[in-house]
Short mmCIF file of C-alpha atoms and ligand atoms in Angstrom, two decimals:
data_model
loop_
_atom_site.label_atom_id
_atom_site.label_comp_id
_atom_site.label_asym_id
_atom_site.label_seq_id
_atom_site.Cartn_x
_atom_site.Cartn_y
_atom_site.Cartn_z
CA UNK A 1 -20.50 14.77 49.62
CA UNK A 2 -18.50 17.23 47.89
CA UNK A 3 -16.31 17.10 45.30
CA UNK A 4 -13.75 19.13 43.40
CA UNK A 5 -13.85 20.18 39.66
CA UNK A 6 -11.58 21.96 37.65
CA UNK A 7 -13.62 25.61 36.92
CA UNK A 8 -10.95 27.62 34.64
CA UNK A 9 -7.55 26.88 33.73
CA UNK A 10 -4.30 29.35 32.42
CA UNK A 11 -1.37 29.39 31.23
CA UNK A 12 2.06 31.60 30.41
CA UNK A 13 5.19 31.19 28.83
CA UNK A 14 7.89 34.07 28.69
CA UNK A 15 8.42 35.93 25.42
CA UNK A 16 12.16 34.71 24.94
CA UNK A 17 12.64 31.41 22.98
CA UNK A 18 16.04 29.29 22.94
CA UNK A 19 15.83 26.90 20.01
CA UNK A 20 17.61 23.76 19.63
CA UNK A 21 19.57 25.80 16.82
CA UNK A 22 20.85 28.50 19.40
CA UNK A 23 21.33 25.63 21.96
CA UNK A 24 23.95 24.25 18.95
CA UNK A 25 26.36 27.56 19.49
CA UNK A 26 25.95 26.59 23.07
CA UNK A 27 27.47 23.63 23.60
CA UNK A 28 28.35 20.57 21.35
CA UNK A 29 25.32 18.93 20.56
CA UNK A 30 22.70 18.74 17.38
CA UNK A 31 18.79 19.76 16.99
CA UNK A 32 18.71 16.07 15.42
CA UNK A 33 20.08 14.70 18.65
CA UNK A 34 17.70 16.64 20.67
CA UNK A 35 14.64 15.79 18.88
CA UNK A 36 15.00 12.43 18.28
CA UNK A 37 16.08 11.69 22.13
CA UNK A 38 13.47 14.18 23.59
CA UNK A 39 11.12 15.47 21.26
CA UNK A 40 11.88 19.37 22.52
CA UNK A 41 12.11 21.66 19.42
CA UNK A 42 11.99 24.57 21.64
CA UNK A 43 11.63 26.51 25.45
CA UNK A 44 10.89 30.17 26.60
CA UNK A 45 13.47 31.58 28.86
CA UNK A 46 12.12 34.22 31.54
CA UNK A 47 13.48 38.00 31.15
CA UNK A 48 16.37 38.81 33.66
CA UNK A 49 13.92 41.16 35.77
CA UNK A 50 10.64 38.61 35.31
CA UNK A 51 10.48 36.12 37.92
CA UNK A 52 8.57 32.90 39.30
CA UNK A 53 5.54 34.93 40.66
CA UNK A 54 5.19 36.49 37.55
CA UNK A 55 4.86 33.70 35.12
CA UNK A 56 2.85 32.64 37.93
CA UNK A 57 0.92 35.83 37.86
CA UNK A 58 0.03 36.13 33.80
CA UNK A 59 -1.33 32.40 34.01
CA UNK A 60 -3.55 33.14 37.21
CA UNK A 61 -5.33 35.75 35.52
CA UNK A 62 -6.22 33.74 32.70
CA UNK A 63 -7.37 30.56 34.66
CA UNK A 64 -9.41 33.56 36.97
CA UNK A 65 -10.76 34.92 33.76
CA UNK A 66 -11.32 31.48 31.81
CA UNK A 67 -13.65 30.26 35.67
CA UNK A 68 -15.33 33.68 34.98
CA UNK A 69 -14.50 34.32 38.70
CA UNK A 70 -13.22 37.36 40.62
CA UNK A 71 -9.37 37.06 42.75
CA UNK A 72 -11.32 38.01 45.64
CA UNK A 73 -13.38 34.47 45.37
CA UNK A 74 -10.16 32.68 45.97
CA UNK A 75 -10.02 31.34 49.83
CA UNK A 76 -6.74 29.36 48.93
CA UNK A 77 -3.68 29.90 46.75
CA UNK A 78 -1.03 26.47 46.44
CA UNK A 79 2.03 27.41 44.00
CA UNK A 80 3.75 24.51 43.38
CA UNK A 81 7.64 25.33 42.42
CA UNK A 82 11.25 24.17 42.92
CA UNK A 83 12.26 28.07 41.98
CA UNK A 84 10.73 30.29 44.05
CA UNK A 85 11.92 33.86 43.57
CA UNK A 86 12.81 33.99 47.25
CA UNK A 87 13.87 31.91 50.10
CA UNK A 88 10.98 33.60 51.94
CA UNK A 89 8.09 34.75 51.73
CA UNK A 90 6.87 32.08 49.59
CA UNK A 91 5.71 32.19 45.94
CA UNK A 92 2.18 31.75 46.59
CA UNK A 93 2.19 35.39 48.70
CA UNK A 94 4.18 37.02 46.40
CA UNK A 95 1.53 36.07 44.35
CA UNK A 96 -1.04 36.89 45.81
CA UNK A 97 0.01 40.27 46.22
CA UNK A 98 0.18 40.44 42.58
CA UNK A 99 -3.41 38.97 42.68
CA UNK A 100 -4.21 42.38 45.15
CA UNK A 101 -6.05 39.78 46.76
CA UNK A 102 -4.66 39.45 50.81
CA UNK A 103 -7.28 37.29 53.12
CA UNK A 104 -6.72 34.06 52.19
CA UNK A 105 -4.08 31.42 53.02
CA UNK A 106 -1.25 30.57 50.89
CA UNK A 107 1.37 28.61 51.07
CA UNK A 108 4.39 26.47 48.47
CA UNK A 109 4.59 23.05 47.82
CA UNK A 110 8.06 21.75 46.29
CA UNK A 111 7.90 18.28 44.75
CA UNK A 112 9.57 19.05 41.47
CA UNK A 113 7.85 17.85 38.47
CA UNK A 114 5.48 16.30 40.77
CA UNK A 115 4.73 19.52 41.90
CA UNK A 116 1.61 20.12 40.33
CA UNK A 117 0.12 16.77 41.38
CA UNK A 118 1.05 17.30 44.90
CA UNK A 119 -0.39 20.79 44.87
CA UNK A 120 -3.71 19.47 43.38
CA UNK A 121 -3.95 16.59 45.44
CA UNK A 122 -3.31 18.66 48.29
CA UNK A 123 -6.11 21.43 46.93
CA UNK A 124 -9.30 18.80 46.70
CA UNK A 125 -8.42 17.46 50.19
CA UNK A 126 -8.94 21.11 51.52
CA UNK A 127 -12.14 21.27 49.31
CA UNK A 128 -13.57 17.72 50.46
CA UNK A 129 -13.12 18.49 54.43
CA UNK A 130 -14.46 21.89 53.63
CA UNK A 131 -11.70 24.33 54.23
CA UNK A 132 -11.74 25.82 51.25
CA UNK A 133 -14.30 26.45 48.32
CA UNK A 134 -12.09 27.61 45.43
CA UNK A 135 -8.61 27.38 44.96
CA UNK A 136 -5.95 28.44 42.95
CA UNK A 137 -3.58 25.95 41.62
CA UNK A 138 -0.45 27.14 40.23
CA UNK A 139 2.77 24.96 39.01
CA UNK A 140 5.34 27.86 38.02
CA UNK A 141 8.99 27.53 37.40
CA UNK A 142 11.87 29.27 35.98
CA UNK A 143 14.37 26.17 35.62
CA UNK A 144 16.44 28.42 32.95
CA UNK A 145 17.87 30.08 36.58
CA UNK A 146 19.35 26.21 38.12
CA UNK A 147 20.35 24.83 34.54
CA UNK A 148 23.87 24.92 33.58
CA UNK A 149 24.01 25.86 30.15
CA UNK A 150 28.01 24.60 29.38
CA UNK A 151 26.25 20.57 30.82
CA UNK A 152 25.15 19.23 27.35
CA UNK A 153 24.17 16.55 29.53
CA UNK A 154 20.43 18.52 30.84
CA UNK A 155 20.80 21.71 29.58
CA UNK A 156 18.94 20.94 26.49
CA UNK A 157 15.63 19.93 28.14
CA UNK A 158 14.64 22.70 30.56
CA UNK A 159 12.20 25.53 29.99
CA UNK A 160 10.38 28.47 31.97
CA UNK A 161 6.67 28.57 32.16
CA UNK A 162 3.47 28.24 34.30
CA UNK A 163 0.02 27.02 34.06
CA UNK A 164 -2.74 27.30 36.67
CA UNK A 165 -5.97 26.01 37.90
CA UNK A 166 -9.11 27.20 39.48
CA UNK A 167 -10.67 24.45 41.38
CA UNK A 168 -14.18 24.87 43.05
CA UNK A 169 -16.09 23.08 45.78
CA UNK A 170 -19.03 21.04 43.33
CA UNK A 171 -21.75 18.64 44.07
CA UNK A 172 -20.70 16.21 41.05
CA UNK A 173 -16.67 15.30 40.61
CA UNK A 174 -14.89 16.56 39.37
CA UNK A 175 -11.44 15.16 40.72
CA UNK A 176 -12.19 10.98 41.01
CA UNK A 177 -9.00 10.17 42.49
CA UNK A 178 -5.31 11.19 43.24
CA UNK A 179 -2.03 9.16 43.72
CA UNK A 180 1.70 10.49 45.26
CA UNK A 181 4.23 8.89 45.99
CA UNK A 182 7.81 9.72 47.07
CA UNK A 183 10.98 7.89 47.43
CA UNK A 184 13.95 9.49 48.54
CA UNK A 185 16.81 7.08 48.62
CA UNK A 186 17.09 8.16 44.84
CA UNK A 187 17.68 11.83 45.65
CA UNK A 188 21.26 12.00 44.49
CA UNK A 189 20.47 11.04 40.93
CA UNK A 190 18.12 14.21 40.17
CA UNK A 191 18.86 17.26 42.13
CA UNK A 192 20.65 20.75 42.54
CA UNK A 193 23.28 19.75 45.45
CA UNK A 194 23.44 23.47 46.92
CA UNK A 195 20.87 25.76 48.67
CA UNK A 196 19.72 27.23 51.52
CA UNK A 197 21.10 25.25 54.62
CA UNK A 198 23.77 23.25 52.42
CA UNK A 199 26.53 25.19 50.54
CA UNK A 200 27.75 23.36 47.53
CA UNK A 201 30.17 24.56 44.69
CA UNK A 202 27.33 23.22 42.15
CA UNK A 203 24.38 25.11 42.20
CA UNK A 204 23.09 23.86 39.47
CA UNK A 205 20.83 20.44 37.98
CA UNK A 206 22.88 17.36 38.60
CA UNK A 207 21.13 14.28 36.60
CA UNK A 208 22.11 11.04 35.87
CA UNK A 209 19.30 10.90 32.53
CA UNK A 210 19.40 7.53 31.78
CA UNK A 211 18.53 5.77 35.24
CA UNK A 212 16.28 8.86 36.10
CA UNK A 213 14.26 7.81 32.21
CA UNK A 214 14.62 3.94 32.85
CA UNK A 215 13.04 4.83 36.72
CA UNK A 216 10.42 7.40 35.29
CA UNK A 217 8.83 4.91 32.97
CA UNK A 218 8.76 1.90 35.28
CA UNK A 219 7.21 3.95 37.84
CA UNK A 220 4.27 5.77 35.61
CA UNK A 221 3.39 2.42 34.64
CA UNK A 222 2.81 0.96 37.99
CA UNK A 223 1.34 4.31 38.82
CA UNK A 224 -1.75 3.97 35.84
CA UNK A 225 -2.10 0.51 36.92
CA UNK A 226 -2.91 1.96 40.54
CA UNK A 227 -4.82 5.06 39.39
CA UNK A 228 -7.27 2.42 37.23
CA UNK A 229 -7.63 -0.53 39.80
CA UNK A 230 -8.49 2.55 42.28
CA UNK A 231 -11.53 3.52 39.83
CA UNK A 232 -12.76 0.73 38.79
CA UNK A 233 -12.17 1.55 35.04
CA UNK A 234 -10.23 -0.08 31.95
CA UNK A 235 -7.71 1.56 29.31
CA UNK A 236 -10.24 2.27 27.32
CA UNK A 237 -12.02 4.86 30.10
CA UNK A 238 -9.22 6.86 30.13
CA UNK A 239 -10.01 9.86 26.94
CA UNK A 240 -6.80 12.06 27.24
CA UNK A 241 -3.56 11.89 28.79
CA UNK A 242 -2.13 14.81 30.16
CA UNK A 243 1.46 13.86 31.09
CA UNK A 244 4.23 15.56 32.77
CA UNK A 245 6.41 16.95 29.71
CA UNK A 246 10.04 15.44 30.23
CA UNK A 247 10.46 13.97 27.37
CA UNK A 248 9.05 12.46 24.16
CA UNK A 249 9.80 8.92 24.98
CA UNK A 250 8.49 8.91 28.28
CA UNK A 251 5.11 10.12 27.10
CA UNK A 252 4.88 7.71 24.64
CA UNK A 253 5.98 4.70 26.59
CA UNK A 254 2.94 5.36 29.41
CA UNK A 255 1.03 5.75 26.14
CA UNK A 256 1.65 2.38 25.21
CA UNK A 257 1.10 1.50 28.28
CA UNK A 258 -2.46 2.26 28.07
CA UNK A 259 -2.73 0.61 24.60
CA UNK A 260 -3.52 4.63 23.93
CA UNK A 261 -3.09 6.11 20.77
CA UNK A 262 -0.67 9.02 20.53
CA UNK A 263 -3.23 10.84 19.06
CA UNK A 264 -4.79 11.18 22.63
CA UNK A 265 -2.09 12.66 25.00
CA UNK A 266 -1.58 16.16 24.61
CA UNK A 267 1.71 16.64 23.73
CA UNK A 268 3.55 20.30 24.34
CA UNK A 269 7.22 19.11 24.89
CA UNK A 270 8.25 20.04 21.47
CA UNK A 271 6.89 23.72 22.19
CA UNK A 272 8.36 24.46 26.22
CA UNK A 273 10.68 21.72 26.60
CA UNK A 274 10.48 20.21 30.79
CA UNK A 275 9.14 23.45 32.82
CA UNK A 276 8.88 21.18 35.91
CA UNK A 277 6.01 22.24 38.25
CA UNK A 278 4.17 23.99 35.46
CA UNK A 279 4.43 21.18 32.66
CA UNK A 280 1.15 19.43 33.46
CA UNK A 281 -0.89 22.98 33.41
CA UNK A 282 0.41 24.50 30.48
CA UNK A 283 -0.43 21.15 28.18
CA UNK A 284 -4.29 20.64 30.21
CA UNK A 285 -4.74 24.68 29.24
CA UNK A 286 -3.93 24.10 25.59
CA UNK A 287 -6.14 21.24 25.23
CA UNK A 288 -8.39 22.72 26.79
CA UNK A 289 -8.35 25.89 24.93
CA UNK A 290 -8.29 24.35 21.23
CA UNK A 291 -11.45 22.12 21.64
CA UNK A 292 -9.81 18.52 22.16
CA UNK A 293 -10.54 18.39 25.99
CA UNK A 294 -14.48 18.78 26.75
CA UNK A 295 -16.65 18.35 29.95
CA UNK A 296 -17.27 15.02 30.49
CA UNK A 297 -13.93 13.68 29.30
CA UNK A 298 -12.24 11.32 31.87
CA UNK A 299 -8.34 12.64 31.65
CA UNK A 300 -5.49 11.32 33.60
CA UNK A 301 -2.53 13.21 34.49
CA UNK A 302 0.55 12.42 35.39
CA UNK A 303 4.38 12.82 36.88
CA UNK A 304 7.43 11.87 37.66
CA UNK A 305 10.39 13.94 38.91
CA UNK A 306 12.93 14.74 41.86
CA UNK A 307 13.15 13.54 44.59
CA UNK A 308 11.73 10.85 43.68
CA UNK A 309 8.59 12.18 43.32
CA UNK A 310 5.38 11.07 41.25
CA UNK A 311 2.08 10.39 41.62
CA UNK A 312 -1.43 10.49 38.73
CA UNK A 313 -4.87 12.40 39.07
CA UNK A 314 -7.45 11.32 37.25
CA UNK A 315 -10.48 13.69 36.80
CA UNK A 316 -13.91 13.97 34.73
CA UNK A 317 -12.62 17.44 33.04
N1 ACO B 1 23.89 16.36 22.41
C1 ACO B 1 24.57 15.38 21.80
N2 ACO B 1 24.99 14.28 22.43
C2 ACO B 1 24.69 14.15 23.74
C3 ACO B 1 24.01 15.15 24.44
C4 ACO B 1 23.60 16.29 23.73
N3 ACO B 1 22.91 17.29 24.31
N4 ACO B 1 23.85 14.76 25.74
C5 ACO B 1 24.44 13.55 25.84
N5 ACO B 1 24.97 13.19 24.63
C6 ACO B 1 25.66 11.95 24.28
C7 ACO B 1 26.27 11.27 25.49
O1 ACO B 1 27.56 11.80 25.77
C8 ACO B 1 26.32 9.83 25.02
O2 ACO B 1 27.44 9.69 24.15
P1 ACO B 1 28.30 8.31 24.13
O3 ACO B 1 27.34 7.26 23.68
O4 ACO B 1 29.38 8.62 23.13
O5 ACO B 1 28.77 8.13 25.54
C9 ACO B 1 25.06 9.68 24.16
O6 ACO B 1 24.69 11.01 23.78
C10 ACO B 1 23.91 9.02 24.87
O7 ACO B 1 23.75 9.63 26.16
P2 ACO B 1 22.62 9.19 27.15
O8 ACO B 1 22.73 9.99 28.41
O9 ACO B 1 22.62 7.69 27.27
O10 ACO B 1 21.32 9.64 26.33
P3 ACO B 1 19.81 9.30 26.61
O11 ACO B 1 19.25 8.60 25.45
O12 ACO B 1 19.59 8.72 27.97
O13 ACO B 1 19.15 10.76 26.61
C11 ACO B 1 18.29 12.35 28.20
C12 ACO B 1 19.55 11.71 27.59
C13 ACO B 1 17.55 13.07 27.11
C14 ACO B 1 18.72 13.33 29.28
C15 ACO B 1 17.38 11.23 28.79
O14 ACO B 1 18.16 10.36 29.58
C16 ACO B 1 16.23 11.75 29.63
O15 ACO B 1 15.33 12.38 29.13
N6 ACO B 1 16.21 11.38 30.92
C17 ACO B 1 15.06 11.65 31.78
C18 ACO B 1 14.98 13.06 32.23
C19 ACO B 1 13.64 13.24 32.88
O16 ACO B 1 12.65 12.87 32.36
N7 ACO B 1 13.55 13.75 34.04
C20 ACO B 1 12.18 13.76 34.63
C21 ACO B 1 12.13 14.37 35.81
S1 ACO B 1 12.71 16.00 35.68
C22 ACO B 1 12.54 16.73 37.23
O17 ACO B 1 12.06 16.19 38.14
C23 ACO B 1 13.10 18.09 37.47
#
C-alpha cells in the first residue's frame, strides 16, 4: 500500500507588519481588546505590487529546499486560496510558472480556512491511487485585499501569508487519516457577498463573529472526536496540535478538548493574525523548524472556516 508523508515544509510572510497599535489610529478599538478576545498581537500585510502567487512562491521554495528536492520532481501543484490574484488562470499555474516548472497538473481549491485541509486531503488521495508521487501543497492568501479596514468588527483579525508542503508517495504513513466536511446553509454568516458572477456593493468580509466562534468550537470538537474514533487512538496519542489560527480562544477550547496542555499546540496567532488558507502551514513550518515537531510525532491539524467548511488530518510527522 502506499502512503503519503510530509517530506519538506515552507513558509512566508510579507515584510509589512500592522500592529494592534497602528490598527488603534484605524478604527476605534484597543490592543487590550484585541488580545484578550483573539490573542493577535500582530499580521504582515502584502506589498501593493506582491501578490497571492508570490507569497505562494517564497514558501514553495523553502518547503522544495527543506524536502531537499528539485521543482522539476513535482508531478502535482494544489494551492489552496480564497484570493487568488486572478479570476483565471488559477494560482497554482501562476505558480508554477514562478516554479519554471510547466509539465505537471495544477489546479485551486477554495474552502477558506479549510483550505489547506481540503488541499491535503485532496493531495494523499492522488498519492494513494497513484496519480501522483510528490506534491506541492500550498495554502496562500492575501486577506489584507477583502478586509475592510473602517469594520472594527473583522478587520482586526486578518493577515497575509503562506505556508507549503511537499508531500511524497512513501511505503510507511505518513498521513493516517483525513476528515472534511462542509455545510452550506451557514454561508451568509461568513463570506464576501460580491464576486465574479454576483455583483454586490460589499466586496468585502461580512461576519457575524460570535455565532461563526460559538459554531467553530462546537464543530472542532465533534471533529477530534471523529478524527480519534477513526484511528483507534486516545487524547493522550495525539503529541501536537496544529490548529487553524483564528483566534486564541478557539485554539484553546479544542485544547481542552483534548485534556491537552497548551504547551502542545503550536500557537502563531499572536505573530500573523487569521491568514486563512495558509494558517495551518505557516504554524506546522515553525514547529517544525525550531525542534518541537520531530519524526515520529503523531500531530493533528485542524480547521474551521467559510462556507462552512472544516475538517482534521491527523499524520505521523
Ligand atoms: N475593538 C473594540 N471593541 C470591539 C471590536 C474591536 N475591534 N469589535 C467589536 N467590539 C465590541 C462590540 O461592538 C461589542 O460591544 P457591545 O458589547 O458594546 O455591543 C463587544 O466588543 C463584543 O463584541 P462581540 O462581537 O460579541 O465580541 P467577541 O467576543 O465575539 O469577539 C471576534 C469578536 C473576535 C470577531 C470573535 O467573535 C471571533 O473570533 N469570531 C470567530 C472568527 C473566526 O474564527 N472565524 C473562523 C473562520 S475564518 C474564515 O473562514 C475566513
Amino acid at each position: 500500500m502506499t502512503f503519503s508523508r510530509i517530506a519538506g515544509t515552507g513558509s512566508y510572510l510579507p515584510e509589512k507588519i500592522l500592529t494592534n497599535k497602528d490598527l488603534e489610529q484605524m478604527v476605534d478599538t484597543t490592543d487590550e481588546w484585541i488580545v484578550t478576545r483573539t490573542g493577535i498581537k500582530q499580521r504582515h500585510i502584502a506589498a501593493t505590487d506582491e501578490f497571492t502567487s508570490d507569497l505562494a512562491y517564497h514558501a514553495s521554495i523553502n518547503a522544495i529546499a527543506s524536502a531537499k528536492i528539485n521543482p522539476e520532481d513535482i508531478d502535482l501543484i494544489i494551492v489552496a486560496t480564497t484570493t487568488p490574484d486572478l479570476t483565471f488562470p488559477s494560482t497554482a499555474c501562476l505558480l508554477q510558472e514562478k516554479l519554471g516548472i510547466n509539465k505537471c497538473p495544477a489546479f485551486d481549491i477554495q474552502a477558506v480556512c479549510s483550505g489547506f485541509v481540503y488541499a491535503l486531503t485532496t493531495a494523499d488521495n492522488f498519492i494513494k491511487t497513484g496519480s501522483a508521487k510528490c506534491v506541492l501543497v500550498v495554502g496562500a492568501d492575501t486577506m489584507s485585499r477583502i478586509t475592510d479596514y473602517t469594520d472594527r468588527s473583522n478587520c482586526i483579525l486578518w493577515g497575509d501569508g503562506a505556508g507549503a508542503v511537499i508531500l511524497q508517495a512513501s511505503i510507511e504513513p505518513g498521513m493516517l487519516s483525513s476528515h472534511i466536511h462542509a455545510d452550506g446553509r451557514h454561508a451568509k454568516l461568513l463570506c464576501v457577498p460580491s464576486g465574479v458572477s454576483k455583483k454586490d456593493s460589499k466586496s468585502t468580509i461580512s461576519m457575524e463573529g460570535n455565532a461563526v466562534f460559538k459554531m467553530a468550537v462546537k464543530t472542532l470538537d465533534a471533529i477530534v472526536d471523529e478524527t480519534l474514533n477513526a484511528n483507534g487512538m486516545q487524547k493522550s496519542d495525539i503529541n501536537w496540535l496544529v490548529p487553524h489560527q483564528a483566534n486564541i480562544r478557539i485554539l484553546q477550547a479544542t485544547a481542552k478538548k483534548l485534556h491537552m496542555d497548551m504547551d502542545r499546540v503550536v500557537v502563531t496567532v499572536d505573530k500573523h493574525g487569521n491568514t486563512s488558507a495558509a494558517s495551518i502551514p505557516l504554524a506546522l513550518d515553525c514547529a517544525v523548524r525550531d525542534g518541537r515537531i520531530n519524526r515520529g510525532d503523531n500531530v493533528l491539524m485542524e480547521a474551521f472556516g467559510g462556507g462552512f467548511t472544516w475538517g482534521s488530518v491527523l499524520i505521523r510527522y
